[in-house]
């Protein structure tokens, strides 16, 4: 028969655990989390249990089990590696009408310990016919769905209010944070950038209003002022608004402007940092932005205006002399002027360069060059935004990784 599932409130109640090995090590923390007064009876315990004992959270009787140990317990866990001992513990508990869990024999056990998990105020407990691995797998799936908002989020009566500035990461939908995904699932309105993970938008509930705030280079464009107005308008209507961006909201994402606009109108703002593209995209192409003995600094530069433009605030001569890694955003259309400026200001023409288009996406591709050849190679390859340019000797690390892997292929 199926077990009758029940949530035991063990706070202040004695629980006996017979055995001090790995099974006990897994179960004792959950019992302590429920507030139980745990006593362990065992000749030895694991290091993790010894630490709990040393801090006074667990009582340890350093001896073998003996008749009478179950007296006064509300629950017993028989966790030794000796079947005879476990059977004796279970028999005594049964005779005294105390629930006992046998770790070694699900069929002889009066109770089963479920695979459990907790997300906020929701507790999940799964039994699968006494199969702990299957139960744990199902538990993980349910807990994961609760955490990312796939389950329950739209029916939550304590839904957030105001605006959430959510960083969606560099493009791969799997790289958004758990918190970002939770809030996205609770949104009434989503204002999405062009570089936000598009696959996540397909998961939105049909009743969510989706507003396209794309800013296409040299194409369709929604002014930042209008985006600010939309966030404020919908939030004032009592709707929960998620502003979904690529990368991180505060790294060339104008998140600060949106936060200030909301603050001036008294609208609460939740900020969810995202994995920023200037670090993640090079990593996806096997290039570390810093590397011991190669580069101990990196600079992230927005090149939305070229070197020499009066609107530019970038100190190109200092960057050229620094020797650190340069990660250039919005640079593909101006790569020729950038390369010329860096060479003029002191960088070697042979400095390695990598250009990565569609980083972290299935369409990702990378191009190797030097400062002296990058403009020509980018043009010939037809590289288009979104792309990130990495300048510096760390590019050689990525090349070395590829060479080592190639040598190991049979």
PDB file of C-alpha atoms in Angstrom, residues 48-297:
ATOM      1  CA  UNK A  48      30.747  16.068  10.158  1.00  0.00           C
ATOM      2  CA  UNK A  49      28.671  14.577  13.000  1.00  0.00           C
ATOM      3  CA  UNK A  50      31.558  15.065  15.431  1.00  0.00           C
ATOM      4  CA  UNK A  51      31.474  18.781  14.593  1.00  0.00           C
ATOM      5  CA  UNK A  52      27.736  18.953  15.416  1.00  0.00           C
ATOM      6  CA  UNK A  53      28.405  17.129  18.658  1.00  0.00           C
ATOM      7  CA  UNK A  54      31.268  19.458  19.578  1.00  0.00           C
ATOM      8  CA  UNK A  55      29.020  22.497  19.154  1.00  0.00           C
ATOM      9  CA  UNK A  56      26.396  20.970  21.452  1.00  0.00           C
ATOM     10  CA  UNK A  57      23.716  20.551  18.812  1.00  0.00           C
ATOM     11  CA  UNK A  58      23.646  16.761  19.131  1.00  0.00           C
ATOM     12  CA  UNK A  59      23.949  14.416  22.113  1.00  0.00           C
ATOM     13  CA  UNK A  60      26.257  11.423  21.549  1.00  0.00           C
ATOM     14  CA  UNK A  61      26.184   8.181  23.477  1.00  0.00           C
ATOM     15  CA  UNK A  62      29.513   6.596  22.465  1.00  0.00           C
ATOM     16  CA  UNK A  63      28.508   2.947  22.795  1.00  0.00           C
ATOM     17  CA  UNK A  64      26.511   0.195  21.110  1.00  0.00           C
ATOM     18  CA  UNK A  65      22.736   0.183  21.054  1.00  0.00           C
ATOM     19  CA  UNK A  66      21.023  -1.403  24.035  1.00  0.00           C
ATOM     20  CA  UNK A  67      17.410  -2.143  24.911  1.00  0.00           C
ATOM     21  CA  UNK A  68      15.730   0.893  26.397  1.00  0.00           C
ATOM     22  CA  UNK A  69      17.441   3.457  24.157  1.00  0.00           C
ATOM     23  CA  UNK A  70      14.212   4.168  22.283  1.00  0.00           C
ATOM     24  CA  UNK A  71      12.353   5.173  25.440  1.00  0.00           C
ATOM     25  CA  UNK A  72      11.142   8.765  25.290  1.00  0.00           C
ATOM     26  CA  UNK A  73      11.783   9.119  21.548  1.00  0.00           C
ATOM     27  CA  UNK A  74       9.091  10.318  19.167  1.00  0.00           C
ATOM     28  CA  UNK A  75      10.963   8.974  16.154  1.00  0.00           C
ATOM     29  CA  UNK A  76      13.807   6.487  15.683  1.00  0.00           C
ATOM     30  CA  UNK A  77      16.258   6.169  12.805  1.00  0.00           C
ATOM     31  CA  UNK A  78      18.094   2.816  12.560  1.00  0.00           C
ATOM     32  CA  UNK A  79      21.150   3.667  10.450  1.00  0.00           C
ATOM     33  CA  UNK A  80      23.864   1.150  11.349  1.00  0.00           C
ATOM     34  CA  UNK A  81      25.572  -1.167   8.843  1.00  0.00           C
ATOM     35  CA  UNK A  82      24.546  -4.176  10.951  1.00  0.00           C
ATOM     36  CA  UNK A  83      21.177  -5.628   9.872  1.00  0.00           C
ATOM     37  CA  UNK A  84      20.743  -7.459  13.172  1.00  0.00           C
ATOM     38  CA  UNK A  85      21.135  -4.248  15.151  1.00  0.00           C
ATOM     39  CA  UNK A  86      18.743  -2.367  12.879  1.00  0.00           C
ATOM     40  CA  UNK A  87      16.198  -5.172  13.224  1.00  0.00           C
ATOM     41  CA  UNK A  88      16.501  -5.108  17.019  1.00  0.00           C
ATOM     42  CA  UNK A  89      16.044  -1.321  17.129  1.00  0.00           C
ATOM     43  CA  UNK A  90      13.001  -1.537  14.854  1.00  0.00           C
ATOM     44  CA  UNK A  91      11.487  -4.381  16.892  1.00  0.00           C
ATOM     45  CA  UNK A  92      11.804  -2.464  20.153  1.00  0.00           C
ATOM     46  CA  UNK A  93      10.333   0.671  18.583  1.00  0.00           C
ATOM     47  CA  UNK A  94       7.444  -1.335  17.112  1.00  0.00           C
ATOM     48  CA  UNK A  95       6.684  -2.915  20.489  1.00  0.00           C
ATOM     49  CA  UNK A  96       6.592   0.506  22.120  1.00  0.00           C
ATOM     50  CA  UNK A  97       4.554   2.068  19.266  1.00  0.00           C
ATOM     51  CA  UNK A  98       7.287   4.470  18.199  1.00  0.00           C
ATOM     52  CA  UNK A  99       7.771   5.133  14.500  1.00  0.00           C
ATOM     53  CA  UNK A 100      11.091   3.771  13.224  1.00  0.00           C
ATOM     54  CA  UNK A 101      12.865   4.176   9.899  1.00  0.00           C
ATOM     55  CA  UNK A 102      15.202   1.369   8.860  1.00  0.00           C
ATOM     56  CA  UNK A 103      17.861   2.570   6.438  1.00  0.00           C
ATOM     57  CA  UNK A 104      18.781  -0.922   5.276  1.00  0.00           C
ATOM     58  CA  UNK A 105      15.395  -2.519   4.515  1.00  0.00           C
ATOM     59  CA  UNK A 106      12.521  -0.501   3.076  1.00  0.00           C
ATOM     60  CA  UNK A 107      10.105  -3.441   3.257  1.00  0.00           C
ATOM     61  CA  UNK A 108      10.752  -4.030   6.951  1.00  0.00           C
ATOM     62  CA  UNK A 109      10.661  -0.338   7.801  1.00  0.00           C
ATOM     63  CA  UNK A 110       7.585   1.088   9.519  1.00  0.00           C
ATOM     64  CA  UNK A 111       8.253   4.478   7.942  1.00  0.00           C
ATOM     65  CA  UNK A 112      10.231   5.912   5.038  1.00  0.00           C
ATOM     66  CA  UNK A 113      12.283   9.067   5.060  1.00  0.00           C
ATOM     67  CA  UNK A 114      11.243  11.069   1.971  1.00  0.00           C
ATOM     68  CA  UNK A 115      13.584  12.967  -0.287  1.00  0.00           C
ATOM     69  CA  UNK A 116      12.846  16.492   0.870  1.00  0.00           C
ATOM     70  CA  UNK A 117      13.567  20.063  -0.124  1.00  0.00           C
ATOM     71  CA  UNK A 118      12.458  23.552   0.805  1.00  0.00           C
ATOM     72  CA  UNK A 119      11.922  26.702  -1.248  1.00  0.00           C
ATOM     73  CA  UNK A 120      10.862  29.723   0.793  1.00  0.00           C
ATOM     74  CA  UNK A 121       7.797  28.598   2.778  1.00  0.00           C
ATOM     75  CA  UNK A 122       7.135  25.530   0.589  1.00  0.00           C
ATOM     76  CA  UNK A 123       8.364  22.110   1.717  1.00  0.00           C
ATOM     77  CA  UNK A 124       8.525  19.204  -0.732  1.00  0.00           C
ATOM     78  CA  UNK A 125       8.702  15.543   0.296  1.00  0.00           C
ATOM     79  CA  UNK A 126       8.846  12.702  -2.221  1.00  0.00           C
ATOM     80  CA  UNK A 127       8.583   8.961  -1.737  1.00  0.00           C
ATOM     81  CA  UNK A 128       8.922   6.612  -4.688  1.00  0.00           C
ATOM     82  CA  UNK A 129       8.012   3.170  -3.438  1.00  0.00           C
ATOM     83  CA  UNK A 130      11.043   3.143  -1.190  1.00  0.00           C
ATOM     84  CA  UNK A 131      13.484   3.917  -4.047  1.00  0.00           C
ATOM     85  CA  UNK A 132      15.621   6.780  -2.626  1.00  0.00           C
ATOM     86  CA  UNK A 133      17.455   7.620  -5.867  1.00  0.00           C
ATOM     87  CA  UNK A 134      14.277   7.946  -7.869  1.00  0.00           C
ATOM     88  CA  UNK A 135      12.688  10.016  -5.102  1.00  0.00           C
ATOM     89  CA  UNK A 136      15.732  12.322  -4.995  1.00  0.00           C
ATOM     90  CA  UNK A 137      15.602  12.836  -8.749  1.00  0.00           C
ATOM     91  CA  UNK A 138      11.929  13.783  -8.672  1.00  0.00           C
ATOM     92  CA  UNK A 139      12.542  16.020  -5.645  1.00  0.00           C
ATOM     93  CA  UNK A 140      15.305  17.865  -7.480  1.00  0.00           C
ATOM     94  CA  UNK A 141      13.034  18.460 -10.479  1.00  0.00           C
ATOM     95  CA  UNK A 142      10.200  19.829  -8.344  1.00  0.00           C
ATOM     96  CA  UNK A 143      12.479  22.003  -6.212  1.00  0.00           C
ATOM     97  CA  UNK A 144      14.181  23.337  -9.344  1.00  0.00           C
ATOM     98  CA  UNK A 145      10.820  24.225 -10.881  1.00  0.00           C
ATOM     99  CA  UNK A 146       9.794  26.034  -7.697  1.00  0.00           C
ATOM    100  CA  UNK A 147      13.048  27.956  -7.562  1.00  0.00           C
ATOM    101  CA  UNK A 148      12.974  29.155 -11.149  1.00  0.00           C
ATOM    102  CA  UNK A 149       9.263  29.965 -11.048  1.00  0.00           C
ATOM    103  CA  UNK A 150       8.136  27.316 -13.528  1.00  0.00           C
ATOM    104  CA  UNK A 151       5.749  26.011 -10.871  1.00  0.00           C
ATOM    105  CA  UNK A 152       3.560  28.119  -8.596  1.00  0.00           C
ATOM    106  CA  UNK A 153       4.934  31.591  -9.364  1.00  0.00           C
ATOM    107  CA  UNK A 154       1.840  32.991 -11.101  1.00  0.00           C
ATOM    108  CA  UNK A 155      -0.422  31.827  -8.256  1.00  0.00           C
ATOM    109  CA  UNK A 156       1.654  33.356  -5.463  1.00  0.00           C
ATOM    110  CA  UNK A 157      -0.412  35.881  -3.494  1.00  0.00           C
ATOM    111  CA  UNK A 158       2.775  37.623  -2.283  1.00  0.00           C
ATOM    112  CA  UNK A 159       3.963  38.565  -5.759  1.00  0.00           C
ATOM    113  CA  UNK A 160       6.550  41.397  -5.858  1.00  0.00           C
ATOM    114  CA  UNK A 161       5.529  44.948  -6.718  1.00  0.00           C
ATOM    115  CA  UNK A 162       7.223  47.671  -8.716  1.00  0.00           C
ATOM    116  CA  UNK A 163      10.016  47.035 -11.196  1.00  0.00           C
ATOM    117  CA  UNK A 164      12.752  44.403 -11.352  1.00  0.00           C
ATOM    118  CA  UNK A 165      15.890  45.140 -13.379  1.00  0.00           C
ATOM    119  CA  UNK A 166      16.972  41.639 -14.347  1.00  0.00           C
ATOM    120  CA  UNK A 167      20.246  40.754 -16.012  1.00  0.00           C
ATOM    121  CA  UNK A 168      19.591  37.877 -18.396  1.00  0.00           C
ATOM    122  CA  UNK A 169      23.227  36.948 -18.965  1.00  0.00           C
ATOM    123  CA  UNK A 170      25.191  36.779 -22.213  1.00  0.00           C
ATOM    124  CA  UNK A 171      22.580  34.990 -24.326  1.00  0.00           C
ATOM    125  CA  UNK A 172      22.323  31.333 -23.360  1.00  0.00           C
ATOM    126  CA  UNK A 173      19.003  31.092 -21.448  1.00  0.00           C
ATOM    127  CA  UNK A 174      20.608  28.662 -19.006  1.00  0.00           C
ATOM    128  CA  UNK A 175      22.914  31.420 -17.762  1.00  0.00           C
ATOM    129  CA  UNK A 176      20.233  33.626 -16.202  1.00  0.00           C
ATOM    130  CA  UNK A 177      20.323  33.548 -12.398  1.00  0.00           C
ATOM    131  CA  UNK A 178      17.774  31.559 -10.399  1.00  0.00           C
ATOM    132  CA  UNK A 179      16.467  34.807  -8.868  1.00  0.00           C
ATOM    133  CA  UNK A 180      16.100  36.371 -12.313  1.00  0.00           C
ATOM    134  CA  UNK A 181      14.108  33.425 -13.593  1.00  0.00           C
ATOM    135  CA  UNK A 182      11.859  33.476 -10.513  1.00  0.00           C
ATOM    136  CA  UNK A 183      10.961  37.122 -11.013  1.00  0.00           C
ATOM    137  CA  UNK A 184      10.465  36.689 -14.752  1.00  0.00           C
ATOM    138  CA  UNK A 185       7.904  33.965 -14.048  1.00  0.00           C
ATOM    139  CA  UNK A 186       5.998  36.330 -11.736  1.00  0.00           C
ATOM    140  CA  UNK A 187       5.894  39.293 -14.116  1.00  0.00           C
ATOM    141  CA  UNK A 188       2.732  40.939 -15.396  1.00  0.00           C
ATOM    142  CA  UNK A 189       4.737  42.968 -17.919  1.00  0.00           C
ATOM    143  CA  UNK A 190       8.147  42.207 -19.442  1.00  0.00           C
ATOM    144  CA  UNK A 191      10.116  44.956 -21.181  1.00  0.00           C
ATOM    145  CA  UNK A 192      12.808  43.061 -23.073  1.00  0.00           C
ATOM    146  CA  UNK A 193      16.018  44.108 -24.793  1.00  0.00           C
ATOM    147  CA  UNK A 194      17.204  42.680 -28.102  1.00  0.00           C
ATOM    148  CA  UNK A 195      20.117  40.951 -26.352  1.00  0.00           C
ATOM    149  CA  UNK A 196      17.986  39.417 -23.586  1.00  0.00           C
ATOM    150  CA  UNK A 197      17.762  35.590 -23.792  1.00  0.00           C
ATOM    151  CA  UNK A 198      14.969  35.214 -26.320  1.00  0.00           C
ATOM    152  CA  UNK A 199      14.204  31.584 -25.460  1.00  0.00           C
ATOM    153  CA  UNK A 200      13.017  32.679 -22.021  1.00  0.00           C
ATOM    154  CA  UNK A 201      10.291  34.810 -23.578  1.00  0.00           C
ATOM    155  CA  UNK A 202       8.653  31.711 -25.053  1.00  0.00           C
ATOM    156  CA  UNK A 203       8.128  30.422 -21.503  1.00  0.00           C
ATOM    157  CA  UNK A 204       6.062  33.426 -20.404  1.00  0.00           C
ATOM    158  CA  UNK A 205       2.411  32.883 -19.511  1.00  0.00           C
ATOM    159  CA  UNK A 206       0.019  33.981 -22.305  1.00  0.00           C
ATOM    160  CA  UNK A 207      -1.397  36.734 -20.109  1.00  0.00           C
ATOM    161  CA  UNK A 208       1.988  38.445 -19.670  1.00  0.00           C
ATOM    162  CA  UNK A 209       2.323  41.638 -21.715  1.00  0.00           C
ATOM    163  CA  UNK A 210       5.604  41.603 -23.651  1.00  0.00           C
ATOM    164  CA  UNK A 211       7.054  44.937 -24.764  1.00  0.00           C
ATOM    165  CA  UNK A 212       9.878  44.897 -27.308  1.00  0.00           C
ATOM    166  CA  UNK A 213      12.428  47.557 -26.319  1.00  0.00           C
ATOM    167  CA  UNK A 214      15.020  46.489 -28.871  1.00  0.00           C
ATOM    168  CA  UNK A 215      17.785  48.853 -29.853  1.00  0.00           C
ATOM    169  CA  UNK A 216      19.096  47.583 -33.151  1.00  0.00           C
ATOM    170  CA  UNK A 217      22.381  49.130 -34.310  1.00  0.00           C
ATOM    171  CA  UNK A 218      21.619  51.558 -37.154  1.00  0.00           C
ATOM    172  CA  UNK A 219      18.015  50.334 -37.135  1.00  0.00           C
ATOM    173  CA  UNK A 220      14.813  50.326 -35.095  1.00  0.00           C
ATOM    174  CA  UNK A 221      15.272  52.022 -31.760  1.00  0.00           C
ATOM    175  CA  UNK A 222      13.184  52.692 -28.633  1.00  0.00           C
ATOM    176  CA  UNK A 223      14.431  55.795 -26.829  1.00  0.00           C
ATOM    177  CA  UNK A 224      15.576  55.314 -23.263  1.00  0.00           C
ATOM    178  CA  UNK A 225      13.167  58.001 -22.091  1.00  0.00           C
ATOM    179  CA  UNK A 226      10.250  56.001 -23.517  1.00  0.00           C
ATOM    180  CA  UNK A 227      11.482  52.832 -21.808  1.00  0.00           C
ATOM    181  CA  UNK A 228      11.592  54.684 -18.489  1.00  0.00           C
ATOM    182  CA  UNK A 229       8.051  55.930 -19.063  1.00  0.00           C
ATOM    183  CA  UNK A 230       6.762  52.429 -19.791  1.00  0.00           C
ATOM    184  CA  UNK A 231       8.292  51.007 -16.616  1.00  0.00           C
ATOM    185  CA  UNK A 232       6.705  53.762 -14.545  1.00  0.00           C
ATOM    186  CA  UNK A 233       3.293  53.654 -16.261  1.00  0.00           C
ATOM    187  CA  UNK A 234       2.789  49.927 -15.791  1.00  0.00           C
ATOM    188  CA  UNK A 235       4.163  49.863 -12.244  1.00  0.00           C
ATOM    189  CA  UNK A 236       1.759  52.654 -11.245  1.00  0.00           C
ATOM    190  CA  UNK A 237      -1.098  50.506 -12.552  1.00  0.00           C
ATOM    191  CA  UNK A 238      -0.188  47.931  -9.890  1.00  0.00           C
ATOM    192  CA  UNK A 239       1.527  45.569 -12.299  1.00  0.00           C
ATOM    193  CA  UNK A 240       4.819  43.846 -11.551  1.00  0.00           C
ATOM    194  CA  UNK A 241       7.245  44.841 -14.312  1.00  0.00           C
ATOM    195  CA  UNK A 242      10.426  42.994 -15.257  1.00  0.00           C
ATOM    196  CA  UNK A 243      12.969  44.868 -17.347  1.00  0.00           C
ATOM    197  CA  UNK A 244      14.883  41.996 -18.938  1.00  0.00           C
ATOM    198  CA  UNK A 245      18.322  42.878 -20.273  1.00  0.00           C
ATOM    199  CA  UNK A 246      21.237  41.039 -21.768  1.00  0.00           C
ATOM    200  CA  UNK A 247      24.310  40.704 -19.575  1.00  0.00           C
ATOM    201  CA  UNK A 248      24.167  42.766 -16.387  1.00  0.00           C
ATOM    202  CA  UNK A 249      21.844  45.774 -15.934  1.00  0.00           C
ATOM    203  CA  UNK A 250      24.640  47.965 -14.606  1.00  0.00           C
ATOM    204  CA  UNK A 251      27.353  47.121 -17.169  1.00  0.00           C
ATOM    205  CA  UNK A 252      26.566  49.311 -20.183  1.00  0.00           C
ATOM    206  CA  UNK A 253      22.917  48.395 -19.631  1.00  0.00           C
ATOM    207  CA  UNK A 254      21.597  51.812 -18.527  1.00  0.00           C
ATOM    208  CA  UNK A 255      20.145  50.153 -15.468  1.00  0.00           C
ATOM    209  CA  UNK A 256      21.227  53.067 -13.316  1.00  0.00           C
ATOM    210  CA  UNK A 257      19.147  55.466 -15.391  1.00  0.00           C
ATOM    211  CA  UNK A 258      16.077  53.252 -15.100  1.00  0.00           C
ATOM    212  CA  UNK A 259      16.553  52.816 -11.368  1.00  0.00           C
ATOM    213  CA  UNK A 260      16.785  56.586 -10.860  1.00  0.00           C
ATOM    214  CA  UNK A 261      13.692  57.209 -13.000  1.00  0.00           C
ATOM    215  CA  UNK A 262      11.686  54.763 -10.891  1.00  0.00           C
ATOM    216  CA  UNK A 263      13.070  56.129  -7.622  1.00  0.00           C
ATOM    217  CA  UNK A 264      11.957  59.646  -8.551  1.00  0.00           C
ATOM    218  CA  UNK A 265       8.404  58.326  -8.932  1.00  0.00           C
ATOM    219  CA  UNK A 266       8.484  56.369  -5.679  1.00  0.00           C
ATOM    220  CA  UNK A 267       8.456  52.977  -7.421  1.00  0.00           C
ATOM    221  CA  UNK A 268      10.338  50.164  -5.642  1.00  0.00           C
ATOM    222  CA  UNK A 269      13.091  48.529  -7.687  1.00  0.00           C
ATOM    223  CA  UNK A 270      14.610  45.069  -7.367  1.00  0.00           C
ATOM    224  CA  UNK A 271      18.038  44.710  -8.977  1.00  0.00           C
ATOM    225  CA  UNK A 272      19.104  41.236 -10.094  1.00  0.00           C
ATOM    226  CA  UNK A 273      22.715  41.178 -11.344  1.00  0.00           C
ATOM    227  CA  UNK A 274      23.408  39.109 -14.422  1.00  0.00           C
ATOM    228  CA  UNK A 275      26.454  37.286 -15.757  1.00  0.00           C
ATOM    229  CA  UNK A 276      28.153  40.062 -17.658  1.00  0.00           C
ATOM    230  CA  UNK A 277      29.066  39.461 -21.296  1.00  0.00           C
ATOM    231  CA  UNK A 278      32.560  41.027 -21.193  1.00  0.00           C
ATOM    232  CA  UNK A 279      33.672  38.183 -18.932  1.00  0.00           C
ATOM    233  CA  UNK A 280      31.316  35.375 -19.976  1.00  0.00           C
ATOM    234  CA  UNK A 281      31.769  35.587 -23.754  1.00  0.00           C
ATOM    235  CA  UNK A 282      35.587  35.369 -23.666  1.00  0.00           C
ATOM    236  CA  UNK A 283      35.219  32.457 -21.234  1.00  0.00           C
ATOM    237  CA  UNK A 284      32.833  30.710 -23.627  1.00  0.00           C
ATOM    238  CA  UNK A 285      35.595  30.986 -26.241  1.00  0.00           C
ATOM    239  CA  UNK A 286      38.180  29.543 -23.779  1.00  0.00           C
ATOM    240  CA  UNK A 287      39.829  32.908 -23.141  1.00  0.00           C
ATOM    241  CA  UNK A 288      40.316  34.020 -19.517  1.00  0.00           C
ATOM    242  CA  UNK A 289      40.332  37.798 -19.180  1.00  0.00           C
ATOM    243  CA  UNK A 290      43.104  37.424 -16.572  1.00  0.00           C
ATOM    244  CA  UNK A 291      45.763  34.727 -16.387  1.00  0.00           C
ATOM    245  CA  UNK A 292      48.652  34.262 -13.981  1.00  0.00           C
ATOM    246  CA  UNK A 293      51.872  35.526 -15.501  1.00  0.00           C
ATOM    247  CA  UNK A 294      50.081  37.001 -18.513  1.00  0.00           C
ATOM    248  CA  UNK A 295      47.608  39.663 -17.396  1.00  0.00           C
ATOM    249  CA  UNK A 296      46.630  40.841 -13.932  1.00  0.00           C
ATOM    250  CA  UNK A 297      44.174  43.472 -15.115  1.00  0.00           C
TER     251      UNK A 297
END
